[in-house]
Amino acid sequence: MLDNYFNYKENGTDFKTEIIAGITTFLAMAYILGVNPTMLAEGGMPATGVFFATALSSGIACIIMGLVSKYPVGLAPGMGLNALFTYTIILEMGNTWETALAAVFVSSVVFLIITISGLREKILNMIPNDLKLGIGAGIGFFLAFLGLKSCGIIISDPSTFVAMGSLISPPALLALIGILITLIFYVQRVPAAVFFGLVATAIIGLIFTFFGFGVGNVLMPSIPSQIVSFNVDTSLFGGFARGFGQLFTNIPNLIIMVFSLVFVTFFDTTGTLMTVGRQCGFVDDDGNTKGIEKAFLSDAVAGIIGSVCGTSTVTAYVESAIGIGIGGRTGLTAIVTGILFILSIFISPLILSLFTSSVTAAALVIVGILMIGQLKEVNWNSLVISASVFITIIIMVLSYSISIGIAWGFLVYAIGTIARGKYKEMGIEIWILSIIFLLYLFFGL
């Protein structure tokens, strides 16, 4: 029955390979179970509730992807999107987490409409490709900065704004060790390098704590009072509904939030799904990726599921390429990954005790390193492009805001294009977005 549905032989795989690929994909993505609660908790959300929302929404989304699109792709709250959710929408813009969840819900519905209506190609052509690459890389720098800051490797300084902290302090030293271990794993091409890096760092942190080095520090791992728990925190479930009232009181604020979420989700998902689709061989004679629309549909529905459960936008993970690399070719891989995410709900005490900020800093830095790799495809010979990408990245990091970085990148691109006398190449959409960003940056609208 499974063979008839997933067509193992046609895809050059078998049941055993799909199971192993699903387990491998879960291990490669499992770091999000520790990172996401830590990050969203800084926005005022309970870590236990975020853990439940992360595991449940990821599990459901993976199963939907496997059944509907039959793609071997895992989904979970996106790295970069969770930073946008916490540090920009909540902390920088001053919204409550309920309002932020409502914005995630609305943006996911918009993304679903875009997918169903066939606007994907038009939107893809609207944004300059180099600017897309710059935004993705900027988020990589931003994530790495967050990781270094969260563990005390980078600290605030009244004279220089930022400075390097004490590397012999327990949290900073543990994070530094974790970054080096994870980097070595990646260089050695160890499968699920980020996950095993987290596990190794957590174990070292427990040894530190056992010998009294950093004991009592909330950034350090601690021995959990229990490993398995059937008491789940569902306090965030449906919280998005309480945020709708505030969401629609400030329309310009709503536009900025929804646009930022849709923008990052759209292009992150596009790049991931097209990449893994080609890796699986799902490409026809014309170079089009077969079944991509169903994969986009599954991803759009996943975002809605995430907001309902109580987490930032759920999206496709590029780590799925690891499972594909060992032979995963059908939706059964994604289903196995989803089942493991759901089962992880019952070991939340273990994960939340071990995966503290000092442990998850390594994941943020390594994922950031991987994300900046796309800068190699930027057309650095064009001053307009290079200026836009540079401003996007540096403003995103220094302003501690993803959306402000995107806004400045768009404005610099528009001004540079006009200065070159090629304003006719700018579509009406770019003009509209530029005006919106201009009002947002200079008048706070």
XYZ file of C-alpha atoms in Angstrom:
445
model
C 0.000 0.000 0.000
C 2.801 2.420 0.895
C 4.663 1.500 -2.275
C 1.587 2.259 -4.362
C 1.173 5.680 -2.720
C 4.800 6.847 -2.546
C 6.123 4.957 -5.610
C 9.379 3.752 -4.081
C 10.672 2.029 -7.206
C 9.919 4.979 -9.460
C 11.827 7.273 -7.089
C 14.732 4.866 -6.623
C 14.203 4.212 -2.922
C 12.652 1.693 -0.521
C 10.869 1.552 2.842
C 14.031 1.066 4.929
C 15.863 3.936 3.245
C 12.911 6.270 3.773
C 12.736 5.446 7.493
C 16.464 6.041 7.977
C 16.270 9.286 5.979
C 13.350 10.490 8.121
C 15.246 9.800 11.338
C 18.339 11.547 9.962
C 16.323 14.612 8.920
C 14.802 14.826 12.408
C 18.235 14.662 14.035
C 19.455 17.415 11.706
C 16.488 19.632 12.638
C 16.092 18.709 16.306
C 18.169 21.671 17.475
C 15.113 23.877 16.879
C 13.457 22.210 19.898
C 16.062 23.878 22.086
C 16.687 27.076 20.137
C 13.107 28.177 19.509
C 11.889 28.157 23.162
C 15.040 30.019 24.224
C 14.601 32.686 21.556
C 10.829 33.218 21.833
C 11.035 33.312 25.637
C 12.924 36.607 25.260
C 9.700 37.984 23.806
C 7.776 37.105 26.964
C 6.460 33.692 25.940
C 6.717 30.705 28.320
C 9.483 28.360 27.167
C 7.488 25.235 28.008
C 4.567 26.470 25.926
C 6.855 27.330 22.999
C 8.443 23.880 23.189
C 5.041 22.199 22.923
C 3.989 24.502 20.070
C 7.274 23.906 18.245
C 7.143 20.126 18.493
C 3.427 19.812 17.696
C 3.319 22.248 14.764
C 6.517 20.787 13.283
C 5.140 17.275 13.552
C 1.806 18.119 11.943
C 3.449 20.193 9.195
C 5.912 17.428 8.287
C 3.123 14.862 8.052
C 1.043 17.176 5.834
C 4.053 17.778 3.569
C 4.616 14.041 3.260
C 1.003 13.166 2.533
C 0.071 16.068 0.236
C 3.207 16.877 -1.761
C 5.117 13.619 -1.158
C 8.286 15.685 -0.796
C 10.923 14.408 1.690
C 11.042 17.804 3.391
C 10.928 18.569 7.109
C 9.280 21.713 8.440
C 9.638 23.613 11.718
C 9.669 27.220 12.975
C 12.150 28.912 10.672
C 15.484 30.244 11.839
C 15.490 33.932 10.978
C 11.710 34.037 11.123
C 11.820 33.372 14.861
C 14.378 36.190 15.189
C 12.121 38.497 13.170
C 9.198 37.452 15.374
C 10.957 38.088 18.702
C 13.489 40.838 18.225
C 11.707 42.964 15.637
C 7.952 42.447 15.891
C 7.792 42.053 19.686
C 10.799 43.802 21.204
C 11.649 46.473 18.602
C 8.108 47.325 17.444
C 6.567 46.942 20.906
C 3.882 44.376 20.088
C 2.640 41.695 22.465
C 3.368 38.087 21.592
C -0.361 37.561 21.005
C -0.298 40.309 18.371
C 2.821 38.800 16.841
C 1.095 35.415 16.567
C -1.891 37.117 14.925
C 0.509 38.680 12.412
C 1.969 35.230 11.717
C -1.556 33.898 11.129
C -2.454 36.730 8.734
C 0.867 36.476 6.862
C 0.413 32.714 6.481
C -3.099 33.211 5.096
C -1.685 35.792 2.654
C 1.022 33.324 1.652
C -1.627 30.641 1.157
C -3.649 32.974 -1.101
C -0.509 33.851 -3.056
C 0.227 30.164 -3.557
C -3.288 29.192 -4.619
C -3.739 32.207 -6.926
C -0.517 31.586 -8.855
C 1.058 34.922 -7.909
C 4.277 33.194 -6.944
C 6.053 33.778 -10.244
C 5.047 37.450 -10.388
C 6.294 38.117 -6.866
C 9.522 36.241 -7.502
C 10.188 38.396 -10.555
C 9.316 41.580 -8.654
C 12.227 41.436 -6.197
C 15.800 41.697 -7.531
C 17.514 38.370 -6.960
C 20.628 39.977 -5.495
C 18.518 41.732 -2.876
C 16.928 38.406 -1.913
C 20.388 36.933 -1.448
C 21.493 39.925 0.616
C 18.487 39.668 2.923
C 19.095 35.963 3.504
C 22.759 36.592 4.276
C 21.861 39.527 6.527
C 19.631 37.274 8.589
C 22.582 34.882 8.854
C 24.775 37.637 10.309
C 21.925 38.648 12.617
C 21.481 35.098 13.938
C 25.198 34.733 14.582
C 25.224 38.061 16.444
C 22.278 36.901 18.571
C 24.077 33.682 19.419
C 27.290 35.436 20.451
C 25.347 37.994 22.486
C 23.083 35.488 24.255
C 26.014 33.667 25.874
C 28.157 36.687 26.771
C 30.862 36.348 24.118
C 29.700 39.745 22.842
C 28.528 42.263 25.454
C 27.351 45.887 25.534
C 29.935 48.588 26.223
C 29.308 52.284 27.019
C 32.339 53.405 25.018
C 32.240 51.189 21.940
C 28.586 50.031 22.128
C 29.699 46.380 21.867
C 32.813 44.548 23.035
C 34.054 41.038 23.665
C 33.099 39.624 27.032
C 35.167 37.460 29.331
C 35.826 34.184 27.506
C 36.573 32.397 30.772
C 33.096 33.049 32.164
C 31.210 29.702 32.211
C 28.465 30.600 29.677
C 30.866 32.193 27.181
C 33.466 29.437 27.487
C 30.859 26.712 27.046
C 29.369 28.448 23.996
C 32.811 28.901 22.449
C 33.583 25.211 22.951
C 30.212 24.329 21.418
C 30.828 26.513 18.357
C 34.230 24.909 17.764
C 32.872 21.371 18.234
C 29.953 21.954 15.886
C 32.214 23.570 13.295
C 34.545 20.568 13.434
C 31.554 18.254 12.948
C 30.531 20.233 9.873
C 34.046 20.246 8.432
C 34.181 16.478 8.955
C 30.751 16.194 7.230
C 29.146 14.510 10.232
C 25.397 13.975 9.545
C 23.182 16.161 11.771
C 26.265 18.168 12.810
C 24.249 20.917 14.527
C 22.242 18.446 16.610
C 25.250 16.418 17.716
C 27.116 19.645 18.409
C 24.284 20.685 20.740
C 24.316 17.323 22.502
C 28.096 17.403 22.983
C 27.949 20.985 24.293
C 25.125 20.135 26.699
C 27.102 17.189 28.100
C 30.174 19.369 28.603
C 27.944 21.971 30.278
C 26.628 19.339 32.695
C 30.221 18.400 33.545
C 30.958 22.087 34.202
C 27.936 22.315 36.470
C 28.777 19.061 38.267
C 32.206 20.395 39.233
C 30.754 23.746 40.351
C 31.934 25.784 37.365
C 28.997 28.039 36.556
C 26.582 26.322 38.918
C 23.370 28.295 39.394
C 23.817 30.281 36.172
C 20.582 30.192 34.170
C 22.553 30.103 30.914
C 24.214 26.827 31.886
C 22.664 23.352 31.476
C 21.288 21.717 34.616
C 20.380 18.185 35.569
C 16.643 17.793 34.852
C 14.393 16.769 37.726
C 12.631 14.410 35.313
C 13.180 13.172 31.790
C 9.711 12.188 30.632
C 6.598 14.256 31.256
C 3.035 13.856 30.059
C 2.043 17.301 31.380
C 2.226 19.587 28.366
C 1.942 23.375 28.387
C -0.851 24.338 25.993
C -1.112 27.940 27.245
C -0.091 29.379 23.860
C -2.598 27.352 21.873
C -5.037 29.744 20.206
C -3.283 32.799 21.689
C -3.172 34.391 18.240
C -6.923 35.060 18.440
C -6.381 37.451 21.377
C -3.962 39.518 19.303
C -6.323 40.440 16.472
C -7.760 43.432 18.346
C -4.413 45.219 18.630
C -3.212 43.990 15.234
C -5.755 46.007 13.252
C -5.526 49.216 15.300
C -2.371 50.329 13.471
C -2.631 49.522 9.754
C 0.888 50.728 8.727
C 2.310 48.641 11.566
C 0.257 45.688 10.332
C 1.536 46.121 6.766
C 5.171 46.180 7.897
C 4.769 43.072 10.052
C 2.853 41.047 7.493
C 5.059 42.111 4.592
C 8.257 41.240 6.487
C 6.918 37.818 7.464
C 5.566 37.046 3.988
C 8.743 38.282 2.327
C 11.150 36.218 4.416
C 8.869 33.153 4.401
C 8.247 33.323 0.676
C 11.817 33.518 -0.506
C 13.224 31.224 2.153
C 10.668 28.576 1.207
C 11.178 29.099 -2.509
C 14.911 28.615 -2.289
C 14.649 25.588 -0.014
C 11.948 23.716 -1.905
C 13.418 24.362 -5.338
C 16.836 23.234 -4.094
C 15.677 19.995 -2.502
C 13.337 19.334 -5.442
C 16.287 19.421 -7.801
C 18.339 17.307 -5.387
C 15.594 14.663 -5.513
C 15.469 14.786 -9.307
C 11.950 16.295 -9.414
C 12.783 18.362 -12.506
C 11.093 18.010 -15.896
C 12.599 18.532 -19.351
C 11.853 22.272 -19.214
C 13.742 22.705 -15.959
C 10.596 23.132 -13.870
C 10.355 21.471 -10.458
C 7.554 18.917 -10.477
C 5.013 19.049 -7.663
C 6.403 22.313 -6.308
C 2.943 23.900 -6.006
C 1.747 21.181 -3.622
C 4.915 21.647 -1.600
C 4.259 25.400 -1.450
C 0.664 24.716 -0.436
C 1.802 22.425 2.383
C 4.279 25.044 3.554
C 1.632 27.799 3.571
C -0.723 25.643 5.634
C 2.175 24.908 8.016
C 2.496 28.608 8.822
C -1.153 28.759 9.851
C -0.725 25.658 12.008
C 2.288 27.234 13.737
C 0.408 30.420 14.637
C -2.542 28.433 16.011
C -0.253 26.243 18.121
C 1.632 29.291 19.411
C 4.932 29.695 17.598
C 6.581 31.747 14.869
C 6.205 30.833 11.207
C 6.725 27.159 10.366
C 8.558 26.650 7.088
C 10.612 24.162 5.062
C 14.106 23.377 6.356
C 17.188 23.194 4.177
C 18.492 20.525 6.598
C 16.125 18.199 4.738
C 18.938 17.912 2.191
C 20.806 15.720 4.694
C 18.048 13.086 4.686
C 17.773 13.366 0.912
C 21.513 12.881 0.679
C 21.256 9.402 2.183
C 18.428 8.353 -0.114
C 15.156 9.904 1.068
C 12.986 10.572 -1.971
C 9.331 10.405 -0.938
C 6.879 11.839 1.558
C 7.435 8.929 3.929
C 10.704 10.581 4.961
C 8.790 13.708 6.028
C 6.138 11.645 7.833
C 8.763 9.823 9.912
C 10.346 13.172 10.790
C 6.943 14.494 11.855
C 6.184 11.512 14.073
C 9.512 11.957 15.880
C 8.765 15.655 16.471
C 5.449 14.744 18.101
C 7.056 12.068 20.265
C 9.623 14.616 21.468
C 6.813 16.476 23.275
C 7.082 13.999 26.117
C 10.776 14.624 26.824
C 10.449 18.399 27.181
C 12.004 18.528 30.723
C 15.196 16.969 29.377
C 15.487 19.274 26.359
C 14.615 22.515 28.184
C 17.103 21.766 30.987
C 19.967 20.979 28.636
C 19.488 23.343 25.672
C 20.091 26.722 27.331
C 21.368 29.896 25.628
C 25.011 28.892 26.009
C 24.293 25.569 24.318
C 22.102 26.878 21.506
C 24.516 29.710 20.689
C 26.507 27.247 18.595
C 23.473 26.443 16.446
C 22.779 30.138 15.826
C 26.373 30.841 14.813
C 26.723 27.782 12.560
C 23.372 28.360 10.843
C 24.474 31.979 10.343
C 27.701 30.793 8.702
C 25.718 28.590 6.325
C 23.295 31.387 5.438
C 25.973 33.912 4.446
C 27.254 31.513 1.795
C 24.677 32.871 -0.641
C 26.641 36.131 -0.864
C 28.906 34.445 -3.406
C 26.057 34.670 -5.941
C 25.605 38.433 -5.550
C 26.619 40.606 -8.522
C 29.312 42.620 -6.756
C 30.277 44.327 -10.039
C 27.153 46.493 -9.799
C 27.589 49.364 -7.338
C 23.809 49.679 -6.922
C 23.505 46.003 -5.998
C 26.574 45.897 -3.757
C 25.464 49.076 -1.934
C 21.940 47.713 -1.424
C 23.188 44.367 -0.115
C 25.788 45.975 2.146
C 23.315 48.446 3.646
C 20.745 45.680 4.142
C 23.206 43.567 6.113
C 24.902 46.235 8.220
C 21.681 48.040 9.148
C 19.974 44.750 9.968
C 22.710 43.877 12.458
C 23.422 47.312 13.915
C 19.766 48.340 14.263
C 18.928 44.934 15.745
C 15.998 44.796 13.317
C 15.437 42.582 10.293
C 12.619 44.700 8.883
C 14.623 47.953 9.122
C 17.471 46.268 7.240
C 15.066 45.157 4.509
C 13.560 48.660 4.313
C 16.934 50.372 3.881
C 18.013 47.815 1.295
C 14.922 48.521 -0.792
C 15.380 52.294 -0.529
C 19.055 52.194 -1.521
C 18.222 49.947 -4.465
C 15.421 52.284 -5.625
C 17.532 55.444 -5.241
C 20.514 53.843 -6.984
C 18.374 52.644 -9.869
C 16.843 56.103 -10.318
C 20.295 57.722 -10.159
C 21.463 55.499 -13.000
C 18.525 56.673 -15.092
C 16.965 53.222 -15.177
C 13.860 54.032 -13.178
C 11.754 52.582 -15.986
C 13.101 49.151 -15.015
C 11.453 49.493 -11.616
C 8.017 47.946 -11.545
C 5.093 49.669 -9.852
C 5.457 47.183 -7.008
C 8.985 48.433 -6.195
C 7.731 52.040 -6.177
C 4.895 51.136 -3.800
C 7.194 49.221 -1.454
C 9.755 52.029 -1.496
C 7.115 54.588 -0.496
C 5.868 52.323 2.316
C 9.413 51.857 3.630
C 10.115 55.586 3.351
C 7.103 56.383 5.525
C 8.049 53.603 7.945
C 11.683 54.715 8.407
C 11.267 58.489 8.573
C 7.816 58.969 10.017
C 7.318 55.760 12.015
C 4.071 55.014 10.213
